[in-house]
Coordinates of C-alpha atoms in Angstrom, one line a residue:
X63 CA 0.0 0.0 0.0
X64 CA 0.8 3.6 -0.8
X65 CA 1.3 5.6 2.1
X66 CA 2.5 9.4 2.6
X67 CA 5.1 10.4 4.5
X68 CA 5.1 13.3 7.3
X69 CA 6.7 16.1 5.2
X70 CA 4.5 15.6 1.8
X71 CA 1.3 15.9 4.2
X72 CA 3.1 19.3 5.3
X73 CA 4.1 19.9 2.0
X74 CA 0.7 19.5 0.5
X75 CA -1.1 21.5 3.6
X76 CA 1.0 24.6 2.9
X77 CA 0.0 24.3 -0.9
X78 CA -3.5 24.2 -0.2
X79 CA -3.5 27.0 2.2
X80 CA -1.6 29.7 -0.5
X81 CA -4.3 28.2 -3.3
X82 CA -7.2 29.1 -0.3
X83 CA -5.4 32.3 0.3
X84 CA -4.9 33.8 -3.3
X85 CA -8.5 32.5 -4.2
X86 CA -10.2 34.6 -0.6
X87 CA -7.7 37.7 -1.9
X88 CA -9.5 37.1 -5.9
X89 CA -12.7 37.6 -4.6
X90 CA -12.2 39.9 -1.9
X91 CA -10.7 42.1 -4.8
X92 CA -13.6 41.0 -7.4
X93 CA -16.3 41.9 -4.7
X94 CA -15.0 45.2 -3.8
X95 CA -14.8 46.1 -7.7
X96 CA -18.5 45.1 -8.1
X97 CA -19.3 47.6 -4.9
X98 CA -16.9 50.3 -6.3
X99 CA -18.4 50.0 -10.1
X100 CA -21.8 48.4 -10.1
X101 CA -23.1 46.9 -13.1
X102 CA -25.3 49.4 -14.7
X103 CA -28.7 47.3 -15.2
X104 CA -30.8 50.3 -15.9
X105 CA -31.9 50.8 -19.7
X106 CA -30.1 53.6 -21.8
X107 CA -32.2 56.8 -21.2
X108 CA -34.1 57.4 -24.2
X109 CA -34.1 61.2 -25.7
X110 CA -36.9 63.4 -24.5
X111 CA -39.7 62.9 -27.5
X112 CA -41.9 65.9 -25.8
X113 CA -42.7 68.6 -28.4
X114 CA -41.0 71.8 -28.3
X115 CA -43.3 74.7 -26.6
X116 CA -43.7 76.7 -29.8
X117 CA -44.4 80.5 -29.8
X118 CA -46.9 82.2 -32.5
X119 CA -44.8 85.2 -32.2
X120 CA -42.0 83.3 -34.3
X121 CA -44.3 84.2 -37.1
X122 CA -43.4 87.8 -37.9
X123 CA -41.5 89.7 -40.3
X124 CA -40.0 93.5 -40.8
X125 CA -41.7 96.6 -42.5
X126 CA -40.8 100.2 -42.7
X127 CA -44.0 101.7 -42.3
X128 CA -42.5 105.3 -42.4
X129 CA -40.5 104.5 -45.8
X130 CA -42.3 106.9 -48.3
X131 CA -41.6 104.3 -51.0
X132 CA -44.2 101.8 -49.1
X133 CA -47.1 103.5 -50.6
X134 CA -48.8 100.3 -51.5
X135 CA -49.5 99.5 -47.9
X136 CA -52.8 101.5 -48.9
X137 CA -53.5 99.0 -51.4
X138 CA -56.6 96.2 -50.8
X139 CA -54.9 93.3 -52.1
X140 CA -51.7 94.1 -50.2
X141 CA -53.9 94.4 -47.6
X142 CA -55.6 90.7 -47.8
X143 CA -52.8 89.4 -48.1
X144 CA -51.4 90.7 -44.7
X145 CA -54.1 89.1 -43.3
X146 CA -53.7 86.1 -44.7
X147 CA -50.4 85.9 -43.5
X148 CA -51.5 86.2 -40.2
X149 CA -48.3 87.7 -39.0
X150 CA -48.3 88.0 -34.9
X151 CA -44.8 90.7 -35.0
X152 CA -44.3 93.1 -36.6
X153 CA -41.3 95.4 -36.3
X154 CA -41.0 99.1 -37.3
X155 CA -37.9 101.2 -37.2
X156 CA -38.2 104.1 -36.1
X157 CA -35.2 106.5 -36.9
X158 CA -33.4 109.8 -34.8
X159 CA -36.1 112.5 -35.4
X160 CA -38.7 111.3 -36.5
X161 CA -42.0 113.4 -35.6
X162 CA -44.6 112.7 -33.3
X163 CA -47.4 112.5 -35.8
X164 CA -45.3 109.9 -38.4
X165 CA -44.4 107.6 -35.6
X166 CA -48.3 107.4 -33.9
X167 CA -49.4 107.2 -37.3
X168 CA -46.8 103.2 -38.2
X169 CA -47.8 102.1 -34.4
X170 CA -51.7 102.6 -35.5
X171 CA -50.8 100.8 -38.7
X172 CA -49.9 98.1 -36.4
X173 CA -52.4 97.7 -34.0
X174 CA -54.8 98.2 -36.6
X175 CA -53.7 94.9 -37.9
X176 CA -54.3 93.4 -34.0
X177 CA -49.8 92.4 -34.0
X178 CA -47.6 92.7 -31.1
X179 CA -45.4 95.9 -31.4
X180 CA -41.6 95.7 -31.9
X181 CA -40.2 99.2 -32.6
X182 CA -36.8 99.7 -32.7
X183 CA -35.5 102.6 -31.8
X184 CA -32.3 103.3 -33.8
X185 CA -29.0 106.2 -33.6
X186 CA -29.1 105.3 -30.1
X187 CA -25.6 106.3 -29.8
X188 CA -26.5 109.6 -31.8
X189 CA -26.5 113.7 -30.2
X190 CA -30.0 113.9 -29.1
X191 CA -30.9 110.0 -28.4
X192 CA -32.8 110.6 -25.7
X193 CA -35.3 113.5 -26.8
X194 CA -36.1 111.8 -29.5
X195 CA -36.7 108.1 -27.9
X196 CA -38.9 110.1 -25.5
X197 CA -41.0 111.4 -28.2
X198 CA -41.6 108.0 -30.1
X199 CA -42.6 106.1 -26.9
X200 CA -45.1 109.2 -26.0
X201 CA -46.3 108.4 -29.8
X202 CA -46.1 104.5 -29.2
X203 CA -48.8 105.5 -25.4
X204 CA -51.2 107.4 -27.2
X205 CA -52.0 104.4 -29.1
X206 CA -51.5 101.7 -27.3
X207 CA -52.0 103.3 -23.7
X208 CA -50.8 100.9 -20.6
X209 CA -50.9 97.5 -23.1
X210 CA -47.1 96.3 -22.9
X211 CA -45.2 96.8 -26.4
X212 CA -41.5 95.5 -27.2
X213 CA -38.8 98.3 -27.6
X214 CA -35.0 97.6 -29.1
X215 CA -32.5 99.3 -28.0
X216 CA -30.5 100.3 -31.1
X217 CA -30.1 98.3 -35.1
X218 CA -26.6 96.5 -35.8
X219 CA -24.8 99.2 -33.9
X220 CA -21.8 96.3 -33.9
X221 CA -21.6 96.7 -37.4
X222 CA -21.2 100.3 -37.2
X223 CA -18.0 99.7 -35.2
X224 CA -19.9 100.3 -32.3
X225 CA -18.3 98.2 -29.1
X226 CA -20.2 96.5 -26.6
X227 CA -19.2 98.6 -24.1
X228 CA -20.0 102.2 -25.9
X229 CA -23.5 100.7 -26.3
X230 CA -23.3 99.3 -23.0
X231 CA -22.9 102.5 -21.6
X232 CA -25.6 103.8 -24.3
X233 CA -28.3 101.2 -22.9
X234 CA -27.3 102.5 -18.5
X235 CA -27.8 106.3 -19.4
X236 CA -30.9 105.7 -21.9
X237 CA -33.0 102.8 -20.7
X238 CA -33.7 104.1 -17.1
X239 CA -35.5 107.6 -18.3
X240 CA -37.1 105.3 -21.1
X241 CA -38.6 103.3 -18.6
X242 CA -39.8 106.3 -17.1
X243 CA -41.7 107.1 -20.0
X244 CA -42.7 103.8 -21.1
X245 CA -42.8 101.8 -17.9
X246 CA -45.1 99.1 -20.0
X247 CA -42.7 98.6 -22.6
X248 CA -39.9 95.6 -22.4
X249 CA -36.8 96.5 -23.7
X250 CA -34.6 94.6 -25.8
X251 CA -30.8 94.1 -26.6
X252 CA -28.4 94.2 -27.8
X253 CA -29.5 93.5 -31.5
X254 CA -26.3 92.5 -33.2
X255 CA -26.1 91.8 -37.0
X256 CA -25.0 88.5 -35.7
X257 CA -24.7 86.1 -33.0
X258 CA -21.5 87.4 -31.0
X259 CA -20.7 85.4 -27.8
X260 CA -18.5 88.3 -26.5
X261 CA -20.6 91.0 -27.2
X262 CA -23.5 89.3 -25.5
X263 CA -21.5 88.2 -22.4
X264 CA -20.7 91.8 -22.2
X265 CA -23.8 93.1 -22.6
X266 CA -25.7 91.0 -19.9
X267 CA -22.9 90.8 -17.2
X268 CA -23.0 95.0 -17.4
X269 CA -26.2 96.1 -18.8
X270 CA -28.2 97.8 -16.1
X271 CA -31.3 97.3 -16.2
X272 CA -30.8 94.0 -17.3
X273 CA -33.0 93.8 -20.7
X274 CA -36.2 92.2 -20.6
X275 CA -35.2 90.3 -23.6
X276 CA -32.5 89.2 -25.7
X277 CA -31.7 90.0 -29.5
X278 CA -29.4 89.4 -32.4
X279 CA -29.9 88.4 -36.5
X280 CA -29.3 85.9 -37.9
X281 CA -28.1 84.9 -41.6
X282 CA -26.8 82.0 -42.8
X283 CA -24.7 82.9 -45.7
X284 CA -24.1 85.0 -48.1
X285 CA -25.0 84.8 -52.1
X286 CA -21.6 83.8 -52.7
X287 CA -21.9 80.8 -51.2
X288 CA -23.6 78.1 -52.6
X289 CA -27.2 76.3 -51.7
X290 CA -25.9 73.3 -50.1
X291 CA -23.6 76.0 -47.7
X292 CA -26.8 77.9 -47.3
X293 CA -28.9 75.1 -45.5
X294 CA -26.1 73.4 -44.0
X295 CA -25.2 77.1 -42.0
X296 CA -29.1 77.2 -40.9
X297 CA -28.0 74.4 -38.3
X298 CA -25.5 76.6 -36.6
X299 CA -27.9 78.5 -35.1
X300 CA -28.7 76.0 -32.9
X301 CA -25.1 76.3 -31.0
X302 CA -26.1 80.0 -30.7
X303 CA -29.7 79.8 -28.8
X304 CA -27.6 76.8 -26.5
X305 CA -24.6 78.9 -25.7
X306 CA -26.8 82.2 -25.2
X307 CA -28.9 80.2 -22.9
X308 CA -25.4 79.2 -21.2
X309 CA -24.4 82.9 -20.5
X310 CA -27.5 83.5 -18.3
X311 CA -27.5 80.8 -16.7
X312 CA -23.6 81.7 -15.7
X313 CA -24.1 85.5 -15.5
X314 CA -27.5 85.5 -13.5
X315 CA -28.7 82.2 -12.9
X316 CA -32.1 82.5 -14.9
X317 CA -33.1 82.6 -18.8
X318 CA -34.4 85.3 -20.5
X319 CA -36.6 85.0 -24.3
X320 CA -34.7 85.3 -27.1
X321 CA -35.9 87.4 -30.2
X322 CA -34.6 86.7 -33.3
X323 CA -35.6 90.2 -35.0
X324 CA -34.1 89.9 -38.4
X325 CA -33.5 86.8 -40.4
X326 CA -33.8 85.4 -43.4
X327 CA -30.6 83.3 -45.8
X328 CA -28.1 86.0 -46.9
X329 CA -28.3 89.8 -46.2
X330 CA -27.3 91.0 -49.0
X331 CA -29.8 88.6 -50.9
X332 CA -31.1 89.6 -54.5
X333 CA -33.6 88.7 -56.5
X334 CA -32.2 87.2 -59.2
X335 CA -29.3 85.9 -57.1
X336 CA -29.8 81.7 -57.6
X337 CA -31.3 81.5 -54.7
X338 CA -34.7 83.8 -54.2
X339 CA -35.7 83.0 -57.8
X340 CA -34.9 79.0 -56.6
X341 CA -38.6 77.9 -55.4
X342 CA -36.9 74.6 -54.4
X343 CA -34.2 76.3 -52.5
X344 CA -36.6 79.0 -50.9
X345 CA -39.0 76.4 -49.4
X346 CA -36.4 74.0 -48.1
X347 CA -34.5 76.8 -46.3
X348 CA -37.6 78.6 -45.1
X349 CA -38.8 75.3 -43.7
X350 CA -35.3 74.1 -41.8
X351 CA -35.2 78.2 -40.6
X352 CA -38.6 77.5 -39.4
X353 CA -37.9 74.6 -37.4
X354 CA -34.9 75.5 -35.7
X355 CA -37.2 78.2 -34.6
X356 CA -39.2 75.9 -33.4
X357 CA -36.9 73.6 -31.7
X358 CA -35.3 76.2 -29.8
X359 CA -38.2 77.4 -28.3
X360 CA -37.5 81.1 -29.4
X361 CA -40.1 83.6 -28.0
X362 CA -40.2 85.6 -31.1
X363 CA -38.9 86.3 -34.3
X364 CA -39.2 88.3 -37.7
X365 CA -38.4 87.6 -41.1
X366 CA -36.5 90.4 -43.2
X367 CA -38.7 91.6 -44.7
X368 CA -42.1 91.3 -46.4
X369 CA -42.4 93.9 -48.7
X370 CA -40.8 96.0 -51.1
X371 CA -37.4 93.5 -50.8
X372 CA -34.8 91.3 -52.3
X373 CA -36.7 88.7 -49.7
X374 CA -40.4 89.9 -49.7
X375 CA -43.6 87.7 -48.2
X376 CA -45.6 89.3 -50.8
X377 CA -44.3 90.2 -54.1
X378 CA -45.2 93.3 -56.1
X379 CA -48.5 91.8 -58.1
X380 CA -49.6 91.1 -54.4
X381 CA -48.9 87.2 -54.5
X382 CA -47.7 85.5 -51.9
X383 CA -44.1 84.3 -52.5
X384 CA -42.8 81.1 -51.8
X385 CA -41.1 82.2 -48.4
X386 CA -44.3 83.9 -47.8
X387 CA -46.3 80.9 -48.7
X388 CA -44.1 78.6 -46.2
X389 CA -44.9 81.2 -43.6
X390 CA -48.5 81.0 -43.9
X391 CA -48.7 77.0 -44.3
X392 CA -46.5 76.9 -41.4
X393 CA -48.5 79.3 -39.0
X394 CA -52.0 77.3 -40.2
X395 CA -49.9 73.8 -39.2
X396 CA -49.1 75.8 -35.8
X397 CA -52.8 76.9 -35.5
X398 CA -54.1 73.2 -36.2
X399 CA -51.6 71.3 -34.1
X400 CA -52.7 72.4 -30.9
X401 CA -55.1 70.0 -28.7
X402 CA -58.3 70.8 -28.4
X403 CA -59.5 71.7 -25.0
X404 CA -61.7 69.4 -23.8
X405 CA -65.7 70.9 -22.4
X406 CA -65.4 72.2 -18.6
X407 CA -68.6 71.5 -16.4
X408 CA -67.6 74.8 -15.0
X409 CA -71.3 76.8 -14.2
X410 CA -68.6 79.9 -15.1
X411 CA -68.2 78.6 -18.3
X412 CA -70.9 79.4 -20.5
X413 CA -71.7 78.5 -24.1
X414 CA -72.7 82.3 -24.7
X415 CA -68.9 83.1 -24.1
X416 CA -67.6 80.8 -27.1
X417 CA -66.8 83.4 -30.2
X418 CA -68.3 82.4 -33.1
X419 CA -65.6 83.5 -35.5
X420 CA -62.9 84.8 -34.3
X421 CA -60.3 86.9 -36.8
X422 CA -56.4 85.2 -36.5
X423 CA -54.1 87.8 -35.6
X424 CA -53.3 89.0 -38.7
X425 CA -49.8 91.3 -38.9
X426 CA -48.6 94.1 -41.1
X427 CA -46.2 94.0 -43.5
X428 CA -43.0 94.5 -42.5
X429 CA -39.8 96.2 -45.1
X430 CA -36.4 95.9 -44.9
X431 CA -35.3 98.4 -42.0
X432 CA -32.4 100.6 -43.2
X433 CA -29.0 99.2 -41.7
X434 CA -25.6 99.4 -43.1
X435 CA -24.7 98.0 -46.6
X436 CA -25.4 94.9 -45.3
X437 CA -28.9 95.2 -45.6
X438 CA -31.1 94.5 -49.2
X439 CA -32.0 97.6 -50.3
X440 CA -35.7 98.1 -52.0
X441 CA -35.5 96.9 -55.7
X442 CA -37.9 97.6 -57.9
X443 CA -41.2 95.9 -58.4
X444 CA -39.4 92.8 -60.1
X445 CA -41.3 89.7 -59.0
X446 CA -40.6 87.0 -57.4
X447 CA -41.1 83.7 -58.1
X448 CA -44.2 83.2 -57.0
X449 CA -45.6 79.5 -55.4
X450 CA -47.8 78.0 -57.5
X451 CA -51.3 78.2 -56.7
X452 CA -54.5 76.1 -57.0
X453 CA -56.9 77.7 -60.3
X454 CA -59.3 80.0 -59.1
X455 CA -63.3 78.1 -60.0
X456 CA -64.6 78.5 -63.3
X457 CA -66.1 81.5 -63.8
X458 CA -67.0 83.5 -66.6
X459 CA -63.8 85.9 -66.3
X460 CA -61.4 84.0 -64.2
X461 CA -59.4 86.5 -62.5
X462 CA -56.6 86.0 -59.3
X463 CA -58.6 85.4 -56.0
X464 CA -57.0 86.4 -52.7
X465 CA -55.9 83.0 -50.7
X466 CA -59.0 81.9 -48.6
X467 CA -58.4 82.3 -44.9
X468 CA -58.5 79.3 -42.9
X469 CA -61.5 78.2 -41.2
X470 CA -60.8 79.0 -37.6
X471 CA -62.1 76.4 -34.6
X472 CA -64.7 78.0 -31.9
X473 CA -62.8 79.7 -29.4
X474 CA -63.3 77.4 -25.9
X475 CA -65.5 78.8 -23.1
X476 CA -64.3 82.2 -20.9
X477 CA -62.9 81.6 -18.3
X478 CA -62.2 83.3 -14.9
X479 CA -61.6 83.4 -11.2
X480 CA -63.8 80.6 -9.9
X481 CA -64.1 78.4 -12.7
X482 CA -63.5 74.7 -12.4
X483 CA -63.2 71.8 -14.7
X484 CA -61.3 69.8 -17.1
X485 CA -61.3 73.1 -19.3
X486 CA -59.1 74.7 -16.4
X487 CA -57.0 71.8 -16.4
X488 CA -56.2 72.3 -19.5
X489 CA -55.5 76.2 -19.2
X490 CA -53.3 75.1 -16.2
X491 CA -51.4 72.6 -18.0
X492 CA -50.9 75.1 -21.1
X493 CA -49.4 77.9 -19.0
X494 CA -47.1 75.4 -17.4
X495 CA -45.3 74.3 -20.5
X496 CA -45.4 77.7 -21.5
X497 CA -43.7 79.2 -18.5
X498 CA -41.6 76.3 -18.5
X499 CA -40.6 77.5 -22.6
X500 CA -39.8 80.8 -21.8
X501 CA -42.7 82.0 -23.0
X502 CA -43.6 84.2 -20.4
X503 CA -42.4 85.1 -16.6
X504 CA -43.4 85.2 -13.2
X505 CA -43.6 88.9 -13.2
X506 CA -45.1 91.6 -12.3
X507 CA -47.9 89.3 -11.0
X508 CA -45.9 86.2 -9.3
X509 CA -47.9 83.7 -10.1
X510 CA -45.7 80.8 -8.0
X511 CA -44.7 78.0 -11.1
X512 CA -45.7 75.6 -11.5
X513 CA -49.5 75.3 -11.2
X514 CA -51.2 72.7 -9.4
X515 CA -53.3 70.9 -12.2
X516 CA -55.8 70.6 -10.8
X517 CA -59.1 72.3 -12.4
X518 CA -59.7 75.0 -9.6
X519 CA -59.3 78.8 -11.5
X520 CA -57.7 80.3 -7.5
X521 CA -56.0 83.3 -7.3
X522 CA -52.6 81.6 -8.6
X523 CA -53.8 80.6 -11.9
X524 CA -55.5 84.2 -12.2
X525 CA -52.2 85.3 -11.0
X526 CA -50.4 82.9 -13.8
X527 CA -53.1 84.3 -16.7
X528 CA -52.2 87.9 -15.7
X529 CA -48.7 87.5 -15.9
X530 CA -49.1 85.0 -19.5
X531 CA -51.1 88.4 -21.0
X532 CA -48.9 91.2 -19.5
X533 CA -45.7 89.5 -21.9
X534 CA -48.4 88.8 -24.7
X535 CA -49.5 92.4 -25.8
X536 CA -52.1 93.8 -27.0
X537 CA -53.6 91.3 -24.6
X538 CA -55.7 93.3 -21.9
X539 CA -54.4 91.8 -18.6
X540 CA -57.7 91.3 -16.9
X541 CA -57.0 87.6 -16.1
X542 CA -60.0 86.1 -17.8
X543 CA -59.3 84.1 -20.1
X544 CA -61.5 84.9 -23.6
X545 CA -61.5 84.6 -26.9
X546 CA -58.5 86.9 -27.3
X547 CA -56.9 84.8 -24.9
X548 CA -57.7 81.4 -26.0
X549 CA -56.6 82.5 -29.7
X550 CA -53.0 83.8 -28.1
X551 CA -52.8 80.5 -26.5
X552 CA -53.3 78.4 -29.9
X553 CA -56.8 76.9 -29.1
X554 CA -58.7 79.3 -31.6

């Protein structure tokens, strides 16, 4: 028989006890990697597939109402076609000296046409500045009284070779009295011909008041560059909204709307330049601007320009355009995309309170305002390519017929303080996402974001429709929510 000897059992012990040893040290080591790094079990976060929060005020445009050459604002069919348009923006320049009369004369023009008012005050940095911003915005509150309008400070004074901190200190001397004057109005700056990181850094880490809202242009090429350049650039403007957004958030901790007051593909675009007599070319840029728009969630913004332009919405025989077309299609998608509300047992909410045919806000026509050579100067009445359009019916002498409006939905029920329902829900749910957009803010009225949903019209969510209407001129800010209201929402 076999038999071990003393020293291999020894032998043979002490070999088992390293093999136990090194395999306790493994998975010592092996458990206290799992603790350290756990084993990530959870599914890969999906992308957020919400819908961006869009704002109706991205569909505006420019026009020089106090350019003498605009005589055809007079005209009818210019004048259906404005409404068909249904701009919601409309931004008038308003240059250094301008009388009284003149300048109360464009802001009727535009309240006439039921649009929010953008004037922008320009030779900000000029002798005299002051007196004569004082006398527009005494023009601008004989029309519109106490209802809030938009005021920029200044047009492209970077390209003038002014720096940000000349119109830095321009903006701390002016603003103040202005607000004094106007103390409904929200200001606006710095509007640069461009996006410019350091001029905006500048601007919002030393303008004093801060603005109420942010402004630049934007281009994205120039006629030299090619089509394919021209709707690849649209996609920088993305990296703009996100790194403007990023120097609030650093400078103040908050974000403020963003108005993109001129844009359109090239500024110094002409008519018969490859690209604006390019129907192709035209829509598929006007639609990628348009979303980007969208996607960023801007609060406003105004093509350049609809009349009287290299770029116009409407072209000299009174036609829509093809960019002007795109607009409209694009504001009817807006108007139609929205959920309808659903019916509120609310006793508050009547059926006598639904409008039976409300107007969309329909906008006037904006023109090129004058900047440096930059800009597209007025050409003459060369048209341009208009999009083709269905054939008017048959009739005995077929002549051009003015594009129908569409059909607008009922208006939902008024609603006010004391109402309750799945209608207030819905109204609670819609200010919400629109706070949440930087659509509006919590100010002057505080309403406390975000609303409880939960169908009870209290003092906050009068509070909320307050504050909603004060940044939505000509809104009256009675915080009842009406027809007007409803329509400014989307519902209507």
């Amino acid at each position: 028989m076999f038999t071990v000897q003393p020293a291999n059992w020894k032998r043979l012990a002490i070999i088992a006890g390293a093999v136990i040893g090194i395999m306790l040290i493994i998975g010592l080591g092996i458990s206290t990697f799992l603790s350290l790094n756990p084993p990530n079990t959870q599914k890969p976060q999906q992308p957020s597939t919400a819908p961006p929060q869009i704002s109706s005020l991205i569909f505006g445009s420019n026009i020089d109402v106090l350019n003498d050459k605009n005589k055809s604002l007079q005209s009818g069919d210019l004048q259906a076609q404005l409404q068909n348009l249904h701009l919601q923006i409309i931004r008038v320049p308003i240059r250094p000296n301008t009388d009284q009369a003149s300048v109360k004369r464009a802001v009727q023009f535009v309240k006439d046409q039921q649009a929010v008012l953008l004037i922008d005050l320009q030779g900000v940095l000029w002798p005299g500045a002051q007196a004569s911003a004082t006398q527009a915005l005494k023009a601008v509150n004989q029309v519109f009284g106490q209802n809030p309008v938009y005021v920029e400070f200044g047009n492209e004074e970077d390209l003038q070779g002014t720096t940000a901190e000349q119109y830095v200190d321009a903006w701390n001397k002016l603003i103040p009295g202005l607000k004094q004057v106007a103390p409904q109005a929200r200001f606006v700056g710095p509007v640069t011909f461009r996006y410019d990181q350091g001029y905006l850094t500048y601007f919002l880490q030393n303008a004093r008041p801060l603005p109420d809202v942010v402004s630049w242009h934007e281009y994205a090429c120039t006629v030299e560059q090619t089509n394919e350049q021209c709707l690849a650039n649209v996609q920088n403007w993305n990296q703009h909204f996100t790194n403007a957004r990023q120097i609030m958030t650093n400078t103040f901790q908050k974000l403020l709307p963003i108005m993109v007051t001129e844009w359109n593909y090239a500024a110094d675009a002409r008519i018969d330049d490859g690209k604006n007599n390019n129907a192709d070319f035209m829509s598929n840029w006007t639609k990628q601007a348009l979303q980007v728009l969208e996607k960023q969630e801007v609060f406003a913004s105004m093509q350049f320009s609809a009349i009287d332009s290299a770029t116009p919405l409407i072209a000299s025989n009174n036609t829509l355009t093809t960019q002007g077309s795109v607009l409209q299609e694009a504001y009817q998608q807006f108007i139609t995309s929205q959920p309808p509300p659903t019916a509120s047992p609310s006793p508050t909410a009547t059926s006598s309170a639904i409008a039976s045919e409300p107007t969309p806000t329909p906008t006037m026509q904006p023109t090129p305002t004058p900047t440096p050579p930059k800009k597209n100067q007025p050409v003459p009445r060369a048209t341009p390519t208009p999009t083709p359009r269905p054939a008017p019916p048959p009739a005995p002498t077929p002549t051009p017929k003015p594009t129908p409006k569409p059909t607008p939905r009922p208006c939902p029920a008024t609603l006010s303080y004391g109402s309750t329902g799945s209608l207030v829900k819905t109204l609670q749910s819609k200010l919400n996402s629109l706070y949440k957009a930087n659509s509006f803010r919590n100010s002057p009225y505080n309403f406390s974001p975000p609303l409880d949903v939960d169908g009870e019209f209290g003092p906050l969510t009068q509070a909320a429709v307050k504050d909603y209407q004060y940044w939505h001129p000509p809104l009256e800010v009675d915080g009842i929510v009406g027809p007007k209201t409803w329509h400014s929402l989307g519902y209507c």
